[in-house]
mmCIF file of C-alpha atoms and ligand atoms in Angstrom:
data_model
loop_
_atom_site.group_PDB
_atom_site.id
_atom_site.type_symbol
_atom_site.label_atom_id
_atom_site.label_comp_id
_atom_site.label_asym_id
_atom_site.label_seq_id
_atom_site.Cartn_x
_atom_site.Cartn_y
_atom_site.Cartn_z
ATOM 1 C CA MET A 1 0.000 0.121 -0.101
ATOM 2 C CA LYS A 2 2.842 2.515 0.762
ATOM 3 C CA ASN A 3 4.323 1.817 -2.621
ATOM 4 C CA LEU A 4 1.359 2.396 -4.273
ATOM 5 C CA SER A 5 0.734 5.456 -2.327
ATOM 6 C CA MET A 6 4.255 6.607 -3.647
ATOM 7 C CA HIS A 7 3.463 5.623 -7.177
ATOM 8 C CA VAL A 8 0.240 7.607 -7.229
ATOM 9 C CA ARG A 9 2.162 10.593 -5.499
ATOM 10 C CA VAL A 10 4.725 10.694 -8.362
ATOM 11 C CA MET A 11 1.805 10.676 -10.780
ATOM 12 C CA LEU A 12 0.065 13.506 -9.157
ATOM 13 C CA MET A 13 3.480 15.571 -8.809
ATOM 14 C CA THR A 14 4.301 14.859 -12.529
ATOM 15 C CA GLY A 15 0.575 15.576 -13.646
ATOM 16 C CA ALA A 16 0.538 11.979 -15.090
ATOM 17 C CA PHE A 17 -2.722 10.522 -13.432
ATOM 18 C CA LEU A 18 -3.838 7.674 -15.541
ATOM 19 C CA TRP A 19 -7.572 9.148 -16.183
ATOM 20 C CA THR A 20 -5.923 12.252 -17.790
ATOM 21 C CA GLY A 21 -3.695 10.301 -20.192
ATOM 22 C CA ALA A 22 -5.968 7.874 -21.722
ATOM 23 C CA THR A 23 -6.350 7.917 -25.565
ATOM 24 C CA HIS A 24 -9.446 7.091 -27.360
ATOM 25 C CA ALA A 25 -8.102 3.947 -28.462
ATOM 26 C CA GLN A 26 -8.046 2.586 -24.812
ATOM 27 C CA LYS A 27 -11.532 4.016 -23.955
ATOM 28 C CA GLY A 28 -13.460 1.487 -21.837
ATOM 29 C CA LYS A 29 -10.566 -0.693 -21.475
ATOM 30 C CA ALA A 30 -8.224 -0.446 -18.452
ATOM 31 C CA PRO A 31 -4.520 -1.662 -18.780
ATOM 32 C CA ALA A 32 -3.895 -5.178 -16.933
ATOM 33 C CA SER A 33 -2.326 -3.268 -13.920
ATOM 34 C CA ASP A 34 -2.521 0.457 -12.992
ATOM 35 C CA PRO A 35 -3.019 2.002 -9.305
ATOM 36 C CA VAL A 36 -6.784 2.574 -10.052
ATOM 37 C CA ARG A 37 -7.320 -1.125 -10.914
ATOM 38 C CA THR A 38 -5.148 -2.132 -7.847
ATOM 39 C CA ALA A 39 -7.091 0.544 -5.601
ATOM 40 C CA VAL A 40 -10.612 -0.905 -6.744
ATOM 41 C CA GLU A 41 -9.519 -4.648 -6.560
ATOM 42 C CA ASP A 42 -8.085 -4.218 -2.934
ATOM 43 C CA ALA A 43 -10.992 -2.435 -1.382
ATOM 44 C CA TYR A 44 -13.473 -5.224 -2.964
ATOM 45 C CA ASN A 45 -11.271 -7.932 -1.477
ATOM 46 C CA LYS A 46 -10.934 -6.368 1.902
ATOM 47 C CA TYR A 47 -14.772 -5.823 2.262
ATOM 48 C CA LYS A 48 -16.287 -8.789 0.383
ATOM 49 C CA ASP A 49 -16.817 -11.074 3.541
ATOM 50 C CA LEU A 50 -18.007 -8.190 5.726
ATOM 51 C CA LYS A 51 -21.140 -8.928 7.277
ATOM 52 C CA GLU A 52 -22.293 -5.721 9.017
ATOM 53 C CA GLY A 53 -25.329 -3.854 8.509
ATOM 54 C CA LYS A 54 -28.992 -4.834 7.192
ATOM 55 C CA ASN A 55 -31.195 -4.487 4.215
ATOM 56 C CA ALA A 56 -33.990 -1.420 4.348
ATOM 57 C CA ASP A 57 -37.041 -3.155 5.075
ATOM 58 C CA TYR A 58 -39.527 -0.133 5.467
ATOM 59 C CA ILE A 59 -40.179 -0.690 1.791
ATOM 60 C CA PRO A 60 -41.086 -4.436 1.817
ATOM 61 C CA ALA A 61 -39.584 -5.379 -1.402
ATOM 62 C CA LEU A 62 -36.209 -4.041 -0.459
ATOM 63 C CA ALA A 63 -35.659 -6.788 2.311
ATOM 64 C CA GLU A 64 -35.831 -9.157 -0.593
ATOM 65 C CA VAL A 65 -32.908 -8.027 -2.338
ATOM 66 C CA PRO A 66 -29.827 -10.408 -1.570
ATOM 67 C CA SER A 67 -27.689 -8.936 0.968
ATOM 68 C CA THR A 68 -24.617 -10.405 -0.478
ATOM 69 C CA LEU A 69 -24.898 -8.622 -3.926
ATOM 70 C CA PHE A 70 -21.631 -6.609 -3.913
ATOM 71 C CA GLY A 71 -20.194 -4.615 -7.020
ATOM 72 C CA VAL A 72 -17.682 -1.831 -7.199
ATOM 73 C CA SER A 73 -17.284 0.307 -10.547
ATOM 74 C CA LEU A 74 -15.158 3.137 -11.212
ATOM 75 C CA VAL A 75 -15.615 5.217 -14.587
ATOM 76 C CA THR A 76 -13.072 7.919 -15.495
ATOM 77 C CA VAL A 77 -13.697 11.327 -17.239
ATOM 78 C CA ASP A 78 -12.014 9.621 -20.164
ATOM 79 C CA GLY A 79 -14.414 6.623 -20.315
ATOM 80 C CA ARG A 80 -12.267 4.061 -18.780
ATOM 81 C CA THR A 81 -14.299 1.603 -16.606
ATOM 82 C CA TYR A 82 -12.702 -0.669 -13.907
ATOM 83 C CA ASP A 83 -15.522 -3.246 -12.375
ATOM 84 C CA GLN A 84 -15.143 -5.517 -9.554
ATOM 85 C CA GLY A 85 -17.611 -7.862 -8.402
ATOM 86 C CA ASP A 86 -21.338 -8.182 -9.436
ATOM 87 C CA VAL A 87 -21.911 -4.876 -11.441
ATOM 88 C CA ARG A 88 -24.579 -6.278 -13.539
ATOM 89 C CA SER A 89 -27.503 -7.183 -10.914
ATOM 90 C CA MET A 90 -30.040 -4.432 -10.636
ATOM 91 C CA VAL A 91 -31.257 -2.642 -7.431
ATOM 92 C CA SER A 92 -33.567 0.187 -7.335
ATOM 93 C CA ILE A 93 -31.850 3.576 -7.348
ATOM 94 C CA GLN A 94 -33.907 5.229 -4.442
ATOM 95 C CA SER A 95 -32.535 8.423 -3.239
ATOM 96 C CA ILE A 96 -29.736 8.509 -5.553
ATOM 97 C CA SER A 97 -32.134 9.438 -7.975
ATOM 98 C CA LYS A 98 -32.752 12.956 -6.147
ATOM 99 C CA VAL A 99 -29.497 13.973 -7.511
ATOM 100 C CA PHE A 100 -30.535 13.633 -11.345
ATOM 101 C CA THR A 101 -33.911 15.013 -10.895
ATOM 102 C CA LEU A 102 -32.301 17.926 -9.300
ATOM 103 C CA ALA A 103 -29.823 18.148 -12.163
ATOM 104 C CA ARG A 104 -32.721 18.203 -14.686
ATOM 105 C CA ASN A 105 -34.376 21.099 -12.510
ATOM 106 C CA VAL A 106 -31.243 23.420 -12.168
ATOM 107 C CA GLU A 107 -30.614 22.819 -15.893
ATOM 108 C CA ASP A 108 -34.095 23.866 -16.831
ATOM 109 C CA TRP A 109 -34.980 26.647 -14.064
ATOM 110 C CA GLY A 110 -31.632 27.639 -12.943
ATOM 111 C CA ALA A 111 -29.944 27.475 -9.665
ATOM 112 C CA GLN A 112 -31.640 30.194 -8.014
ATOM 113 C CA ALA A 113 -35.045 29.087 -8.667
ATOM 114 C CA ILE A 114 -34.101 25.913 -6.630
ATOM 115 C CA GLN A 115 -32.516 27.923 -3.823
ATOM 116 C CA ASP A 116 -35.814 29.921 -3.612
ATOM 117 C CA LYS A 117 -38.556 27.324 -4.244
ATOM 118 C CA ILE A 118 -37.077 24.362 -2.121
ATOM 119 C CA GLY A 119 -33.776 25.558 -0.528
ATOM 120 C CA VAL A 120 -30.375 24.111 -0.327
ATOM 121 C CA ASP A 121 -29.357 23.978 3.244
ATOM 122 C CA ALA A 122 -29.056 20.540 5.261
ATOM 123 C CA THR A 123 -32.123 20.390 7.374
ATOM 124 C CA GLY A 124 -30.055 18.581 10.388
ATOM 125 C CA GLU A 125 -32.853 16.068 10.619
ATOM 126 C CA VAL A 126 -33.736 12.518 9.239
ATOM 127 C CA PHE A 127 -34.412 12.192 5.529
ATOM 128 C CA ASN A 128 -38.141 12.103 5.912
ATOM 129 C CA SER A 129 -38.546 14.313 8.716
ATOM 130 C CA ILE A 130 -42.040 16.193 9.088
ATOM 131 C CA THR A 131 -40.736 18.265 12.003
ATOM 132 C CA ALA A 132 -38.156 20.025 9.860
ATOM 133 C CA ILE A 133 -41.100 21.021 7.363
ATOM 134 C CA GLU A 134 -43.034 22.372 10.221
ATOM 135 C CA ARG A 135 -40.093 24.233 11.733
ATOM 136 C CA MET A 136 -39.071 26.062 8.715
ATOM 137 C CA ARG A 137 -42.709 26.455 7.373
ATOM 138 C CA GLY A 138 -41.699 24.496 4.343
ATOM 139 C CA LYS A 139 -38.599 26.433 3.502
ATOM 140 C CA GLU A 140 -35.083 25.591 3.517
ATOM 141 C CA ILE A 141 -35.589 22.012 2.818
ATOM 142 C CA ASN A 142 -32.926 20.595 0.240
ATOM 143 C CA PRO A 143 -33.445 18.540 -2.537
ATOM 144 C CA LEU A 144 -31.657 15.541 -1.283
ATOM 145 C CA VAL A 145 -34.184 14.672 1.663
ATOM 146 C CA ASN A 146 -37.822 13.513 0.768
ATOM 147 C CA PRO A 147 -39.532 16.808 1.238
ATOM 148 C CA GLY A 148 -37.285 18.537 -0.991
ATOM 149 C CA ALA A 149 -37.191 16.045 -3.370
ATOM 150 C CA ILE A 150 -40.681 15.401 -3.751
ATOM 151 C CA ALA A 151 -41.065 19.209 -4.412
ATOM 152 C CA SER A 152 -38.260 18.834 -6.911
ATOM 153 C CA SER A 153 -40.175 16.067 -8.805
ATOM 154 C CA SER A 154 -43.199 18.080 -8.701
ATOM 155 C CA MET A 155 -41.142 21.231 -10.447
ATOM 156 C CA VAL A 156 -39.954 19.166 -13.273
ATOM 157 C CA LYS A 157 -40.901 20.630 -16.701
ATOM 158 C CA GLY A 158 -44.245 19.456 -18.261
ATOM 159 C CA THR A 159 -47.749 19.816 -17.350
ATOM 160 C CA THR A 160 -48.687 15.909 -17.471
ATOM 161 C CA TYR A 161 -47.584 13.129 -15.561
ATOM 162 C CA GLU A 162 -46.305 11.474 -18.763
ATOM 163 C CA GLU A 163 -44.247 14.700 -19.526
ATOM 164 C CA LYS A 164 -42.697 14.860 -16.029
ATOM 165 C CA TRP A 165 -41.951 11.080 -16.092
ATOM 166 C CA ASN A 166 -40.280 11.039 -19.287
ATOM 167 C CA ALA A 167 -38.376 13.991 -18.324
ATOM 168 C CA ILE A 168 -37.116 12.187 -15.132
ATOM 169 C CA LEU A 169 -36.589 8.889 -16.898
ATOM 170 C CA ALA A 170 -34.592 10.421 -19.931
ATOM 171 C CA VAL A 171 -32.268 12.521 -17.536
ATOM 172 C CA HIS A 172 -31.450 9.275 -15.573
ATOM 173 C CA SER A 173 -30.911 7.224 -18.886
ATOM 174 C CA ASP A 174 -28.762 9.829 -20.424
ATOM 175 C CA MET A 175 -26.563 9.966 -17.428
ATOM 176 C CA ALA A 176 -26.105 6.115 -17.384
ATOM 177 C CA GLY A 177 -25.719 6.019 -21.098
ATOM 178 C CA ARG A 178 -28.378 3.471 -21.656
ATOM 179 C CA GLN A 179 -32.249 3.216 -21.492
ATOM 180 C CA LEU A 180 -33.442 2.605 -17.858
ATOM 181 C CA THR A 181 -36.634 0.872 -16.714
ATOM 182 C CA VAL A 182 -38.613 0.807 -13.466
ATOM 183 C CA ASN A 183 -38.582 -2.021 -10.948
ATOM 184 C CA GLN A 184 -42.163 -2.635 -11.063
ATOM 185 C CA PRO A 185 -42.618 -4.666 -7.617
ATOM 186 C CA VAL A 186 -40.483 -2.097 -5.732
ATOM 187 C CA TYR A 187 -42.486 0.690 -7.127
ATOM 188 C CA GLU A 188 -45.798 -1.111 -6.250
ATOM 189 C CA SER A 189 -44.454 -2.247 -2.750
ATOM 190 C CA GLU A 190 -43.491 1.400 -2.007
ATOM 191 C CA ALA A 191 -46.586 2.985 -3.563
ATOM 192 C CA ALA A 192 -48.361 0.750 -1.136
ATOM 193 C CA THR A 193 -46.578 2.057 1.715
ATOM 194 C CA ASN A 194 -45.677 5.612 1.252
ATOM 195 C CA GLN A 195 -48.210 7.243 3.635
ATOM 196 C CA ARG A 196 -45.476 9.185 5.153
ATOM 197 C CA ASN A 197 -44.397 10.711 1.768
ATOM 198 C CA GLN A 198 -47.849 11.570 1.118
ATOM 199 C CA ALA A 199 -48.367 13.420 4.340
ATOM 200 C CA ILE A 200 -45.014 15.265 3.570
ATOM 201 C CA ALA A 201 -46.218 16.081 -0.013
ATOM 202 C CA HIS A 202 -49.606 17.512 1.481
ATOM 203 C CA LEU A 203 -47.955 19.327 4.285
ATOM 204 C CA LEU A 204 -45.437 21.185 1.644
ATOM 205 C CA PHE A 205 -48.586 21.784 -0.372
ATOM 206 C CA ALA A 206 -50.336 23.725 2.667
ATOM 207 C CA TYR A 207 -47.290 25.773 2.728
ATOM 208 C CA GLU A 208 -47.637 26.497 -0.898
ATOM 209 C CA ARG A 209 -44.120 24.836 -1.301
ATOM 210 C CA MET A 210 -45.555 22.045 -3.519
ATOM 211 C CA TYR A 211 -45.320 22.880 -7.342
ATOM 212 C CA TRP A 212 -48.081 20.217 -8.733
ATOM 213 C CA ASP A 213 -50.589 18.230 -7.364
ATOM 214 C CA PRO A 214 -49.192 16.500 -4.257
ATOM 215 C CA VAL A 215 -50.682 12.971 -4.904
ATOM 216 C CA LYS A 216 -49.153 12.880 -8.476
ATOM 217 C CA SER A 217 -45.943 14.469 -7.274
ATOM 218 C CA THR A 218 -45.290 11.775 -4.538
ATOM 219 C CA ASP A 219 -46.361 9.114 -7.373
ATOM 220 C CA VAL A 220 -43.849 10.236 -9.814
ATOM 221 C CA TYR A 221 -41.059 10.596 -7.106
ATOM 222 C CA THR A 222 -42.056 6.907 -5.777
ATOM 223 C CA LYS A 223 -41.714 5.667 -9.250
ATOM 224 C CA GLN A 224 -38.317 7.680 -9.717
ATOM 225 C CA CYS A 225 -37.155 5.871 -6.751
ATOM 226 C CA ALA A 226 -37.623 2.466 -8.225
ATOM 227 C CA ILE A 227 -35.615 2.862 -11.469
ATOM 228 C CA ASN A 228 -33.405 -0.103 -11.755
ATOM 229 C CA VAL A 229 -29.627 0.398 -11.855
ATOM 230 C CA ASN A 230 -26.558 -1.772 -11.446
ATOM 231 C CA ALA A 231 -23.038 -0.497 -10.140
ATOM 232 C CA ARG A 232 -21.830 0.197 -13.590
ATOM 233 C CA ASP A 233 -24.717 2.352 -14.389
ATOM 234 C CA LEU A 234 -24.178 4.321 -11.257
ATOM 235 C CA ALA A 235 -20.638 4.996 -11.735
ATOM 236 C CA THR A 236 -21.487 6.001 -15.185
ATOM 237 C CA MET A 237 -23.829 8.651 -13.829
ATOM 238 C CA ALA A 238 -21.523 9.784 -11.257
ATOM 239 C CA ALA A 239 -18.705 10.056 -14.129
ATOM 240 C CA THR A 240 -20.962 12.148 -15.955
ATOM 241 C CA LEU A 241 -21.228 14.720 -13.195
ATOM 242 C CA ALA A 242 -17.441 14.464 -12.804
ATOM 243 C CA ASN A 243 -16.922 15.231 -16.372
ATOM 244 C CA GLY A 244 -19.176 18.367 -16.346
ATOM 245 C CA GLY A 245 -22.225 17.052 -17.396
ATOM 246 C CA VAL A 246 -20.995 15.300 -20.499
ATOM 247 C CA ASN A 247 -21.393 11.398 -20.514
ATOM 248 C CA PRO A 248 -17.705 10.189 -20.732
ATOM 249 C CA VAL A 249 -18.802 6.808 -22.168
ATOM 250 C CA THR A 250 -21.658 7.978 -24.979
ATOM 251 C CA GLY A 251 -20.026 11.585 -25.414
ATOM 252 C CA LYS A 252 -23.858 13.000 -24.896
ATOM 253 C CA ARG A 253 -24.008 16.334 -23.131
ATOM 254 C CA VAL A 254 -26.825 15.937 -20.389
ATOM 255 C CA VAL A 255 -26.400 19.194 -18.425
ATOM 256 C CA SER A 256 -24.096 22.087 -18.434
ATOM 257 C CA PRO A 257 -20.950 22.281 -16.186
ATOM 258 C CA GLU A 258 -22.763 25.137 -14.316
ATOM 259 C CA THR A 259 -25.534 22.870 -13.363
ATOM 260 C CA VAL A 260 -22.981 20.044 -12.035
ATOM 261 C CA GLN A 261 -21.424 22.516 -9.826
ATOM 262 C CA TYR A 262 -24.604 23.308 -7.858
ATOM 263 C CA VAL A 263 -25.674 19.868 -7.889
ATOM 264 C CA LEU A 264 -22.332 18.821 -6.335
ATOM 265 C CA ALA A 265 -22.583 21.447 -3.558
ATOM 266 C CA VAL A 266 -25.762 19.921 -2.461
ATOM 267 C CA MET A 267 -24.408 16.359 -2.478
ATOM 268 C CA ALA A 268 -21.503 17.564 -0.614
ATOM 269 C CA THR A 269 -23.559 18.938 2.267
ATOM 270 C CA ALA A 270 -26.679 16.468 2.273
ATOM 271 C CA GLY A 271 -25.775 13.290 0.242
ATOM 272 C CA LEU A 272 -25.337 10.780 3.062
ATOM 273 C CA TYR A 273 -28.283 11.622 5.435
ATOM 274 C CA ASP A 274 -27.266 12.592 8.977
ATOM 275 C CA ASP A 275 -23.805 11.349 8.235
ATOM 276 C CA SER A 276 -23.128 13.757 5.600
ATOM 277 C CA GLY A 277 -20.333 15.546 7.411
ATOM 278 C CA ILE A 278 -18.402 12.286 8.457
ATOM 279 C CA TRP A 279 -18.601 11.320 4.906
ATOM 280 C CA LEU A 280 -17.216 14.598 3.597
ATOM 281 C CA TYR A 281 -14.449 14.702 6.281
ATOM 282 C CA ASN A 282 -13.216 11.286 5.134
ATOM 283 C CA THR A 283 -13.618 11.543 1.330
ATOM 284 C CA GLY A 284 -13.921 15.345 0.459
ATOM 285 C CA LEU A 285 -16.026 14.091 -2.404
ATOM 286 C CA PRO A 286 -19.696 14.665 -3.076
ATOM 287 C CA GLY A 287 -21.830 11.698 -2.558
ATOM 288 C CA LYS A 288 -25.093 10.177 -2.386
ATOM 289 C CA SER A 289 -26.691 6.958 -1.197
ATOM 290 C CA GLY A 290 -29.694 5.249 -1.588
ATOM 291 C CA VAL A 291 -31.811 2.714 0.855
ATOM 292 C CA GLY A 292 -31.612 0.072 -2.036
ATOM 293 C CA GLY A 293 -27.715 -0.162 -1.324
ATOM 294 C CA GLY A 294 -26.372 2.069 -3.994
ATOM 295 C CA LEU A 295 -23.639 4.659 -3.149
ATOM 296 C CA ILE A 296 -21.977 7.066 -5.517
ATOM 297 C CA ALA A 297 -19.246 9.549 -5.322
ATOM 298 C CA VAL A 298 -18.064 12.268 -7.563
ATOM 299 C CA CYS A 299 -14.316 13.199 -7.963
ATOM 300 C CA PRO A 300 -14.710 16.388 -10.052
ATOM 301 C CA GLY A 301 -12.590 16.227 -13.270
ATOM 302 C CA LYS A 302 -11.284 12.823 -12.486
ATOM 303 C CA PHE A 303 -13.905 10.032 -11.989
ATOM 304 C CA GLY A 304 -17.174 8.667 -10.605
ATOM 305 C CA ILE A 305 -17.289 5.600 -8.332
ATOM 306 C CA ALA A 306 -20.043 3.544 -7.147
ATOM 307 C CA VAL A 307 -20.850 0.581 -5.120
ATOM 308 C CA VAL A 308 -23.880 -1.609 -4.648
ATOM 309 C CA ALA A 309 -24.192 -3.503 -1.397
ATOM 310 C CA PRO A 310 -27.623 -3.450 0.118
ATOM 311 C CA PRO A 311 -26.875 -3.802 3.935
ATOM 312 C CA LEU A 312 -27.072 -0.247 5.523
ATOM 313 C CA ASP A 313 -25.637 1.050 8.629
ATOM 314 C CA ALA A 314 -27.946 3.033 11.164
ATOM 315 C CA ALA A 315 -27.872 6.291 9.186
ATOM 316 C CA GLY A 316 -29.322 4.474 6.040
ATOM 317 C CA ASN A 317 -25.823 4.212 4.106
ATOM 318 C CA SER A 318 -24.400 1.245 2.578
ATOM 319 C CA VAL A 319 -21.833 -0.033 4.936
ATOM 320 C CA LYS A 320 -19.449 -1.756 2.322
ATOM 321 C CA GLY A 321 -20.012 1.250 0.062
ATOM 322 C CA GLN A 322 -18.522 3.728 2.424
ATOM 323 C CA ARG A 323 -15.612 1.533 3.512
ATOM 324 C CA VAL A 324 -14.830 0.850 -0.341
ATOM 325 C CA ILE A 325 -15.054 4.432 -1.274
ATOM 326 C CA TYR A 326 -12.914 5.904 1.973
ATOM 327 C CA ASP A 327 -10.307 3.105 0.735
ATOM 328 C CA VAL A 328 -10.174 3.962 -2.914
ATOM 329 C CA VAL A 329 -10.062 7.768 -2.271
ATOM 330 C CA LYS A 330 -7.221 7.229 -0.007
ATOM 331 C CA ALA A 331 -5.188 4.870 -2.136
ATOM 332 C CA LEU A 332 -5.677 7.335 -5.055
ATOM 333 C CA GLN A 333 -5.142 10.542 -3.142
ATOM 334 C CA ALA A 334 -8.573 11.790 -4.724
ATOM 335 C CA ASN A 335 -9.547 14.014 -1.865
ATOM 336 C CA PRO A 336 -9.740 17.419 -3.585
ATOM 337 C CA TYR A 337 -8.555 19.028 -0.207
ATOM 338 C CA LEU A 338 -5.489 17.320 -0.539
ATOM 339 C CA VAL A 339 -3.118 19.575 -2.128
ATOM 340 C CA GLN A 340 0.515 18.985 -2.794
ATOM 341 C CA PRO A 341 2.325 22.315 -1.761
ATOM 342 C CA LYS A 342 4.017 24.070 -4.696
ATOM 343 C CA LEU A 343 7.804 23.170 -4.542
ATOM 344 C CA SER A 344 8.921 26.463 -6.082
ATOM 345 C CA ALA A 345 10.592 29.128 -4.247
ATOM 346 C CA PRO A 346 8.386 32.255 -2.756
ATOM 347 C CA ALA A 347 8.248 35.166 -5.238
ATOM 348 C CA LYS A 348 10.357 38.068 -3.985
ATOM 349 C CA ARG A 349 8.324 40.692 -2.557
HETATM 350 N N1 LIG B 1 -37.865 5.973 -1.843
HETATM 351 C C1 LIG B 1 -37.399 6.302 -0.631
HETATM 352 C C2 LIG B 1 -38.114 6.902 0.272
HETATM 353 O O1 LIG B 1 -38.854 7.959 0.039
HETATM 354 C C3 LIG B 1 -36.026 6.718 -0.892
HETATM 355 C C4 LIG B 1 -35.280 6.911 0.486
HETATM 356 C C5 LIG B 1 -33.896 6.986 0.425
HETATM 357 O O2 LIG B 1 -33.257 6.068 -0.463
HETATM 358 O O3 LIG B 1 -33.351 7.620 1.221
HETATM 359 O O4 LIG B 1 -38.342 6.738 1.476
#
């Protein structure tokens, strides 16, 4: 590990980080041995037998997803993909979808509209808190917790259910680089048990902070949470954010770099529920987790990484997901707050 660290350090100092040097011919294929591959493999192997955590079960269908499912994928901004474990099995995206619906809205309505109509500050309360809405009279609820996210889904451009839903599914699919679909059993399971989210939507409606019919908004939000993804999809979606809104695998421009900067800021402050501060402290990266067991992190200008591993900790974040990403970030010295001092002599005053 020490040697790897040294290797990465030399690359950083010489500006020769692998993901900045890929040629088009190498797209999608990683060389047999490189520090990124080693970091992903090491982290996967270290945690593959870890048994901590428990699947979410407040949405009945989530309890049935195999707890052993474990996949890690890292996609660089030049389209290289590093996969480890099961990167093909699907889970529902859940809360991670909030990021991409937010991106759609920032792109369509501008950053100021989101700040004014939803809010962008962390609430400091659990993701489905009703007291946070009551305390703030519907204001200052950020789009990555349920109240702000349902309001965000209600804001999506379009006047009909179909128009809004198509816009939501399209932004997710473009970020992933393939047509995504809905996990129908998860959607139905949550739609039958989402009375709390319905209450949240109605309370926001009473405060005039819901921008479409509250019942339909909750339903479209519930459906967006049931979009099926695997670790590779999530890593590609994260890599699209890392690459200023252009999907590095398909080359499609999904949203602007300006939109991405605002989305990443909200992820940094509120991406991992009540443990968002602990996460940022340990990685320096904007991230987002979902109760389906997915976790993404974005290293701006370098890569997106995703883990799918359903057992969650008490805060609702994937246990293996957090450990893997902590380790990969450390091994690659990918925390953007880690700055190598300039070695040149200070300028004469
Ligand atoms: N659909 C879930 C809910 O609204 C998403 C929660 C999450 O992943 O944090 O409860």
